Amino acid sequence: MEFESILLPGVDAKRPLLISGPCSAETEEQVMDTARQLAAHGVKIFRAGVWKPRTKPGGFEGNGVIALPWLKRVKKELGMYIAVEVATAAHVREALAYDVDILWIGARTTANPFAVQEVADALEGMDIPVLIKNPVNPDLDLWIGAVERVYNAGIRRMGVIHRGFSSYDKKIYRNLPQWHIPIELRRQLPTLPIICDPSHIGGRRELIAPLCQQAMDLNFDGLIVESHCNPEKAWSDASQQITPDVLDLIMNTLVIRDTTQSTENLTSLRRQIDELDEGLLELLAKRMRVSREIGTYKKEHNMPILQAQRYDEILQHRVKQAEEIGMDAEFMKTVLVAIHEESVRHQQEIMK
Ligand code: PEP
Ligand code: MN
């Protein structure tokens, strides 16, 4: 898949691409007040939920089409682009009828291929930027599958939104970031822009600034941040919304590191890492060869593959050695368990 730029005319090409606005469009006044303040801080793209998928009935489920003229007013009077979540073919038709500029597919919708396909079919023949939020569950293929469905409908201006993943016990985050998932997505689809949603990852205002910084340090392209003229009184996601002034403060304190640096020092350090990794690979291959020899021996002597006591000794001893030279015990255990699993697999092949 090859993607085209989601940058709209007049939107700065520098990182981060910023989208902001309230979780939900509550009233015309709230929409206009929030948008006016954001526009004054230079925000170009306004988000607002019109149809809200809520976990339990009884929560505010959005105003629906009634809110679309308010967004159109934001576009007309303030010159902002407007972005809306769509979950059905009807939402797509209604949003387009009100000249919405950017559509996004929400996390609960991405998790359902039937729903994504319905939205994709409704997009057939359109040319509008579409952003796909990660599914609620940590499944990269499901996320990429949604991107493919929309891509196959002919949409080329695409991006993804990383909003974290649900977990049963919520500790620090509302949705665990699991950064390795968007990082792997970037490896597989390097031309697809990634936008971080710190509001839904954090679930709390205090976490927005550090999450924005982490996303920038990981070279993400943009941020989508929930902002409300009166956050405490918000009808949905009140604890994670910030005022436009606070958003501006966060944006001004973000450190955006240069991605194109390739100083002499860095090049030589990277070369060292490459060499070390090669050494690691060779050592692992050698270890597997020895392990296969042990497998042959065990087979000839009719011994079982797993010698639990020996395995336990290795694990304990190596973890201790690792700690003595300054490495983390948990990390070492993860590595050793993975190596052991692979050794067992080699020996199983021999036993067959
Ligand atoms: C939202 O952006 O308001 C929203 C509902 O997010 P998500 O789909 O990530 O839960
Ligand atoms: Mn929200």
Short mmCIF file of C-alpha atoms and ligand atoms in Angstrom, two decimals:
data_model
loop_
_atom_site.label_atom_id
_atom_site.label_comp_id
_atom_site.label_asym_id
_atom_site.label_seq_id
_atom_site.Cartn_x
_atom_site.Cartn_y
_atom_site.Cartn_z
CA MET A 1 0.00 0.00 0.00
CA GLU A 2 1.26 3.47 -0.88
CA PHE A 3 -0.40 6.40 0.84
CA GLU A 4 -0.79 10.06 -0.07
CA SER A 5 -0.31 13.01 2.25
CA ILE A 6 -3.14 13.89 4.63
CA LEU A 7 -1.93 17.49 4.84
CA LEU A 8 -4.69 19.85 3.74
CA PRO A 9 -3.90 23.22 2.13
CA GLY A 10 -2.67 25.73 4.70
CA VAL A 11 -1.78 23.12 7.32
CA ASP A 12 1.88 23.30 8.32
CA ALA A 13 3.98 20.31 7.27
CA LYS A 14 6.02 20.37 10.49
CA ARG A 15 5.53 17.88 13.33
CA PRO A 16 3.19 17.51 15.11
CA LEU A 17 0.16 17.71 12.87
CA LEU A 18 -2.38 18.83 15.48
CA ILE A 19 -6.08 17.99 15.64
CA SER A 20 -8.06 19.23 18.63
CA GLY A 21 -11.57 19.78 19.88
CA PRO A 22 -14.03 18.38 22.38
CA CYS A 23 -14.82 14.71 22.86
CA SER A 24 -18.42 15.53 21.91
CA ALA A 25 -20.21 18.39 20.21
CA GLU A 26 -22.57 19.21 23.08
CA THR A 27 -24.18 22.54 22.19
CA GLU A 28 -23.65 25.13 19.49
CA GLU A 29 -22.20 27.53 22.10
CA GLN A 30 -19.75 24.94 23.47
CA VAL A 31 -18.60 24.07 19.94
CA MET A 32 -18.15 27.71 18.89
CA ASP A 33 -16.50 28.78 22.13
CA THR A 34 -14.00 25.91 22.10
CA ALA A 35 -13.27 26.28 18.38
CA ARG A 36 -12.76 30.06 18.68
CA GLN A 37 -10.18 29.59 21.43
CA LEU A 38 -8.39 26.81 19.54
CA ALA A 39 -8.32 28.88 16.34
CA ALA A 40 -6.83 31.78 18.30
CA HIS A 41 -3.98 29.45 19.31
CA GLY A 42 -3.38 28.52 15.69
CA VAL A 43 -5.08 25.10 15.67
CA LYS A 44 -6.20 24.33 12.11
CA ILE A 45 -8.15 21.09 12.47
CA PHE A 46 -11.16 20.85 14.77
CA ARG A 47 -12.41 17.48 16.01
CA ALA A 48 -15.76 16.77 17.66
CA GLY A 49 -17.73 13.60 18.27
CA VAL A 50 -21.22 13.73 16.75
CA TRP A 51 -22.10 10.05 17.15
CA LYS A 52 -20.60 8.68 20.38
CA PRO A 53 -20.25 4.95 20.99
CA ARG A 54 -20.52 4.68 24.78
CA THR A 55 -19.62 1.67 26.89
CA LYS A 56 -22.94 1.70 28.75
CA PRO A 57 -26.36 3.00 27.72
CA GLY A 58 -27.33 6.19 29.46
CA GLY A 59 -24.05 7.97 28.72
CA PHE A 60 -24.22 10.88 26.31
CA GLU A 61 -24.41 9.26 22.88
CA GLY A 62 -23.92 12.41 20.82
CA ASN A 63 -26.32 14.84 19.21
CA GLY A 64 -26.15 13.18 15.79
CA VAL A 65 -26.94 15.18 12.65
CA ILE A 66 -28.19 18.14 14.72
CA ALA A 67 -24.54 18.92 15.55
CA LEU A 68 -23.32 18.93 11.94
CA PRO A 69 -24.46 22.51 11.16
CA TRP A 70 -22.48 23.70 14.23
CA LEU A 71 -19.34 22.15 12.77
CA LYS A 72 -20.09 23.69 9.43
CA ARG A 73 -20.24 27.04 11.21
CA VAL A 74 -16.76 26.41 12.68
CA LYS A 75 -15.52 25.78 9.17
CA LYS A 76 -17.20 28.85 7.68
CA GLU A 77 -16.61 31.41 10.41
CA LEU A 78 -13.21 30.31 11.70
CA GLY A 79 -11.70 28.73 8.59
CA MET A 80 -10.85 25.51 10.43
CA TYR A 81 -11.01 22.04 8.92
CA ILE A 82 -13.44 19.72 10.66
CA ALA A 83 -12.97 16.06 11.59
CA VAL A 84 -15.68 13.65 12.72
CA GLU A 85 -15.93 9.99 13.76
CA VAL A 86 -18.05 7.79 11.50
CA ALA A 87 -19.23 4.26 12.28
CA THR A 88 -21.87 3.52 9.64
CA ALA A 89 -22.61 4.24 5.96
CA ALA A 90 -25.29 6.73 7.05
CA HIS A 91 -22.73 8.65 9.15
CA VAL A 92 -20.44 8.89 6.11
CA ARG A 93 -23.25 10.25 3.92
CA GLU A 94 -24.39 12.75 6.55
CA ALA A 95 -20.86 13.96 7.35
CA LEU A 96 -20.09 14.47 3.67
CA ALA A 97 -23.36 16.32 3.15
CA TYR A 98 -22.09 18.86 5.71
CA ASP A 99 -18.64 19.18 4.10
CA VAL A 100 -16.70 17.45 6.85
CA ASP A 101 -13.02 17.49 5.80
CA ILE A 102 -11.57 14.48 7.62
CA LEU A 103 -13.27 11.29 8.80
CA TRP A 104 -12.03 8.89 11.41
CA ILE A 105 -13.08 5.38 12.35
CA GLY A 106 -13.26 4.85 16.12
CA ALA A 107 -11.63 2.08 18.12
CA ARG A 108 -14.82 0.07 18.68
CA THR A 109 -15.64 0.20 14.98
CA THR A 110 -12.13 -0.84 13.88
CA ALA A 111 -12.55 -3.96 16.00
CA ASN A 112 -15.49 -5.04 13.82
CA PRO A 113 -14.66 -5.95 10.19
CA PHE A 114 -18.37 -5.88 9.18
CA ALA A 115 -18.67 -2.28 10.35
CA VAL A 116 -15.37 -1.22 8.77
CA GLN A 117 -16.43 -2.78 5.48
CA GLU A 118 -19.74 -0.92 5.59
CA VAL A 119 -17.90 2.38 6.07
CA ALA A 120 -15.37 1.46 3.37
CA ASP A 121 -18.16 0.67 0.90
CA ALA A 122 -19.75 4.04 1.61
CA LEU A 123 -16.38 5.70 0.89
CA GLU A 124 -16.00 4.08 -2.54
CA GLY A 125 -15.20 6.78 -5.10
CA MET A 126 -14.67 9.54 -2.49
CA ASP A 127 -11.45 11.46 -2.02
CA ILE A 128 -11.24 12.46 1.63
CA PRO A 129 -8.59 11.86 4.29
CA VAL A 130 -9.55 8.97 6.57
CA LEU A 131 -7.88 8.14 9.89
CA ILE A 132 -8.21 4.70 11.45
CA LYS A 133 -8.00 4.35 15.21
CA ASN A 134 -6.46 1.17 16.56
CA PRO A 135 -8.99 -1.50 17.60
CA VAL A 136 -9.75 -1.69 21.34
CA ASN A 137 -7.87 -4.99 21.52
CA PRO A 138 -4.11 -5.18 20.87
CA ASP A 139 -4.33 -6.84 17.43
CA LEU A 140 -2.07 -5.29 14.81
CA ASP A 141 -3.47 -7.38 11.95
CA LEU A 142 -7.01 -6.26 12.75
CA TRP A 143 -5.80 -2.64 12.65
CA ILE A 144 -3.99 -3.13 9.35
CA GLY A 145 -7.01 -5.05 8.01
CA ALA A 146 -9.16 -1.97 8.59
CA VAL A 147 -6.59 0.18 6.77
CA GLU A 148 -6.69 -2.30 3.85
CA ARG A 149 -10.50 -2.25 3.65
CA VAL A 150 -10.55 1.53 3.37
CA TYR A 151 -7.56 1.52 0.99
CA ASN A 152 -9.31 -1.03 -1.23
CA ALA A 153 -12.25 1.38 -1.49
CA GLY A 154 -9.84 3.75 -3.27
CA ILE A 155 -8.97 6.05 -0.35
CA ARG A 156 -5.31 7.06 -0.50
CA ARG A 157 -5.04 9.97 1.94
CA MET A 158 -4.88 7.88 5.09
CA GLY A 159 -3.43 7.92 8.58
CA VAL A 160 -3.81 5.94 11.78
CA ILE A 161 -4.53 7.05 15.32
CA HIS A 162 -2.88 5.27 18.24
CA ARG A 163 -5.31 5.53 21.21
CA GLY A 164 -4.04 2.66 23.32
CA PHE A 165 -5.57 -0.74 24.11
CA SER A 166 -8.17 -1.87 26.64
CA SER A 167 -7.13 -3.95 29.59
CA TYR A 168 -9.06 -5.46 32.45
CA ASP A 169 -7.23 -3.76 35.27
CA LYS A 170 -6.73 -0.09 34.65
CA LYS A 171 -3.80 1.25 36.61
CA ILE A 172 -1.97 4.28 35.28
CA TYR A 173 -3.59 4.46 31.88
CA ARG A 174 -7.16 4.27 30.66
CA ASN A 175 -5.84 2.36 27.64
CA LEU A 176 -2.36 0.82 27.67
CA PRO A 177 -0.11 2.47 25.11
CA GLN A 178 1.75 -0.75 24.10
CA TRP A 179 4.05 1.43 22.00
CA HIS A 180 5.59 -1.60 20.28
CA ILE A 181 2.35 -2.07 18.31
CA PRO A 182 2.35 1.30 16.49
CA ILE A 183 6.14 0.95 16.11
CA GLU A 184 5.65 -2.38 14.35
CA LEU A 185 2.91 -0.79 12.21
CA ARG A 186 5.39 1.90 11.17
CA ARG A 187 7.88 -0.82 10.20
CA GLN A 188 5.30 -2.58 8.06
CA LEU A 189 3.69 0.53 6.53
CA PRO A 190 6.38 3.23 6.62
CA THR A 191 4.45 5.78 4.53
CA LEU A 192 1.34 5.74 6.74
CA PRO A 193 1.25 8.74 9.15
CA ILE A 194 0.73 7.89 12.83
CA ILE A 195 -1.15 10.28 15.10
CA CYS A 196 -1.14 9.76 18.86
CA ASP A 197 -4.28 10.29 20.95
CA PRO A 198 -2.91 10.97 24.46
CA SER A 199 -6.40 11.81 25.77
CA HIS A 200 -7.82 8.31 25.34
CA ILE A 201 -4.55 6.59 26.29
CA GLY A 202 -4.16 8.59 29.50
CA GLY A 203 -7.76 9.11 30.51
CA ARG A 204 -6.46 11.84 32.83
CA ARG A 205 -5.37 15.42 32.08
CA GLU A 206 -2.00 15.06 33.86
CA LEU A 207 -0.89 12.34 31.47
CA ILE A 208 -1.43 14.33 28.28
CA ALA A 209 1.82 16.31 28.29
CA PRO A 210 4.14 13.33 28.95
CA LEU A 211 2.30 11.17 26.41
CA CYS A 212 2.56 13.89 23.74
CA GLN A 213 6.31 14.07 24.40
CA GLN A 214 6.71 10.30 24.18
CA ALA A 215 4.84 10.22 20.88
CA MET A 216 7.10 12.93 19.47
CA ASP A 217 10.21 11.12 20.71
CA LEU A 218 9.00 8.03 18.87
CA ASN A 219 8.75 10.13 15.72
CA PHE A 220 4.96 10.03 15.42
CA ASP A 221 3.57 12.48 12.89
CA GLY A 222 0.75 14.09 14.81
CA LEU A 223 -1.41 14.45 17.90
CA ILE A 224 -5.17 14.42 18.39
CA VAL A 225 -5.98 15.95 21.76
CA GLU A 226 -9.38 16.47 23.35
CA SER A 227 -9.96 20.08 24.31
CA HIS A 228 -13.05 21.70 25.81
CA CYS A 229 -13.93 25.26 26.83
CA ASN A 230 -15.05 23.96 30.23
CA PRO A 231 -13.50 20.50 30.73
CA GLU A 232 -14.90 19.77 34.19
CA LYS A 233 -18.42 20.20 32.86
CA ALA A 234 -17.92 18.07 29.72
CA TRP A 235 -20.76 15.64 28.93
CA SER A 236 -18.27 12.87 28.04
CA ASP A 237 -14.64 12.10 28.98
CA ALA A 238 -14.51 15.06 31.41
CA SER A 239 -11.41 13.88 33.28
CA GLN A 240 -9.22 13.80 30.18
CA GLN A 241 -10.14 17.08 28.49
CA ILE A 242 -8.06 20.25 28.76
CA THR A 243 -8.76 23.88 27.96
CA PRO A 244 -7.40 25.36 24.72
CA ASP A 245 -5.00 27.45 26.85
CA VAL A 246 -3.53 24.37 28.54
CA LEU A 247 -3.25 22.68 25.15
CA ASP A 248 -1.30 25.66 23.86
CA LEU A 249 1.02 25.51 26.86
CA ILE A 250 1.66 21.80 26.30
CA MET A 251 2.37 22.36 22.60
CA ASN A 252 4.80 25.16 23.40
CA THR A 253 6.78 23.05 25.84
CA LEU A 254 7.03 19.99 23.58
CA VAL A 255 10.57 19.19 22.52
CA ILE A 256 10.62 18.14 18.88
CA ARG A 257 13.85 16.37 18.15
CA ASP A 258 15.36 16.46 14.71
CA THR A 259 14.72 13.21 12.84
CA THR A 260 17.22 13.73 10.05
CA GLN A 261 20.33 14.03 12.22
CA SER A 262 23.16 11.76 11.18
CA THR A 263 26.19 13.12 12.92
CA GLU A 264 29.51 11.27 12.73
CA ASN A 265 29.17 10.06 16.31
CA LEU A 266 25.74 8.60 15.83
CA THR A 267 26.81 6.83 12.64
CA SER A 268 29.76 5.22 14.34
CA LEU A 269 27.69 4.19 17.37
CA ARG A 270 25.09 2.67 15.07
CA ARG A 271 27.80 0.74 13.28
CA GLN A 272 28.89 -0.68 16.63
CA ILE A 273 25.31 -1.73 17.38
CA ASP A 274 25.07 -3.43 13.98
CA GLU A 275 28.25 -5.38 14.68
CA LEU A 276 27.11 -6.35 18.16
CA ASP A 277 23.76 -7.56 16.81
CA GLU A 278 25.54 -9.65 14.20
CA GLY A 279 27.65 -11.17 16.96
CA LEU A 280 24.51 -11.92 18.98
CA LEU A 281 22.89 -13.64 16.01
CA GLU A 282 25.95 -15.78 15.35
CA LEU A 283 26.17 -16.78 19.00
CA LEU A 284 22.50 -17.71 19.08
CA ALA A 285 22.85 -19.79 15.91
CA LYS A 286 25.85 -21.56 17.47
CA ARG A 287 23.89 -22.18 20.67
CA MET A 288 21.06 -23.74 18.65
CA ARG A 289 23.52 -26.02 16.84
CA VAL A 290 24.90 -27.27 20.16
CA SER A 291 21.35 -27.69 21.40
CA ARG A 292 20.53 -29.88 18.40
CA GLU A 293 23.57 -32.01 19.19
CA ILE A 294 22.25 -32.46 22.71
CA GLY A 295 18.91 -33.40 21.13
CA THR A 296 20.60 -36.14 19.12
CA TYR A 297 22.31 -37.42 22.24
CA LYS A 298 19.03 -37.46 24.18
CA LYS A 299 17.33 -39.33 21.36
CA GLU A 300 20.05 -41.97 21.16
CA HIS A 301 19.92 -42.45 24.92
CA ASN A 302 16.17 -42.34 25.12
CA MET A 303 16.11 -39.31 27.41
CA PRO A 304 13.27 -36.74 27.65
CA ILE A 305 13.84 -33.28 26.16
CA LEU A 306 12.95 -31.26 29.21
CA GLN A 307 15.26 -31.67 32.17
CA ALA A 308 13.42 -29.38 34.55
CA GLN A 309 16.13 -29.20 37.19
CA ARG A 310 18.84 -28.29 34.70
CA TYR A 311 16.60 -25.63 33.15
CA ASP A 312 15.84 -24.10 36.52
CA GLU A 313 19.53 -24.02 37.43
CA ILE A 314 20.46 -22.33 34.18
CA LEU A 315 17.75 -19.73 34.62
CA GLN A 316 18.66 -18.87 38.22
CA HIS A 317 22.37 -18.80 37.60
CA ARG A 318 22.24 -16.72 34.42
CA VAL A 319 19.84 -14.19 35.90
CA LYS A 320 22.21 -13.74 38.84
CA GLN A 321 25.20 -13.35 36.50
CA ALA A 322 23.27 -10.82 34.46
CA GLU A 323 22.39 -8.76 37.51
CA GLU A 324 26.03 -8.70 38.55
CA ILE A 325 26.93 -6.99 35.31
CA GLY A 326 24.16 -4.41 35.57
CA MET A 327 21.32 -5.98 33.62
CA ASP A 328 17.70 -6.16 34.60
CA ALA A 329 16.64 -9.54 36.03
CA GLU A 330 13.17 -9.52 34.45
CA PHE A 331 14.57 -8.64 31.03
CA MET A 332 17.17 -11.40 31.28
CA LYS A 333 14.51 -13.91 32.27
CA THR A 334 12.41 -12.99 29.24
CA VAL A 335 15.39 -13.46 26.93
CA LEU A 336 16.44 -16.77 28.50
CA VAL A 337 12.94 -18.20 28.45
CA ALA A 338 12.64 -17.31 24.74
CA ILE A 339 16.00 -18.91 23.96
CA HIS A 340 15.07 -22.01 25.90
CA GLU A 341 11.74 -22.33 24.09
CA GLU A 342 13.52 -22.17 20.75
CA SER A 343 16.07 -24.80 21.90
CA VAL A 344 13.24 -27.12 22.91
CA ARG A 345 11.64 -26.62 19.50
CA HIS A 346 14.91 -27.62 17.78
CA GLN A 347 15.19 -30.71 19.94
CA GLN A 348 11.57 -31.64 19.26
CA GLU A 349 12.34 -31.59 15.54
CA ILE A 350 15.18 -33.99 16.11
CA MET A 351 13.05 -36.33 18.20
CA LYS A 352 10.44 -36.57 15.47
C1 PEP B 1 -13.15 9.73 20.65
O1 PEP B 1 -12.21 10.04 19.94
O2 PEP B 1 -13.89 10.54 21.24
C2 PEP B 1 -13.42 8.29 20.87
C3 PEP B 1 -14.64 7.82 21.11
O3 PEP B 1 -12.30 7.58 20.84
P1 PEP B 1 -12.00 5.99 20.73
O4 PEP B 1 -12.67 5.53 19.49
O5 PEP B 1 -10.51 6.00 20.62
O6 PEP B 1 -12.47 5.38 22.00
MN MN B 2 -13.55 10.96 23.97
#
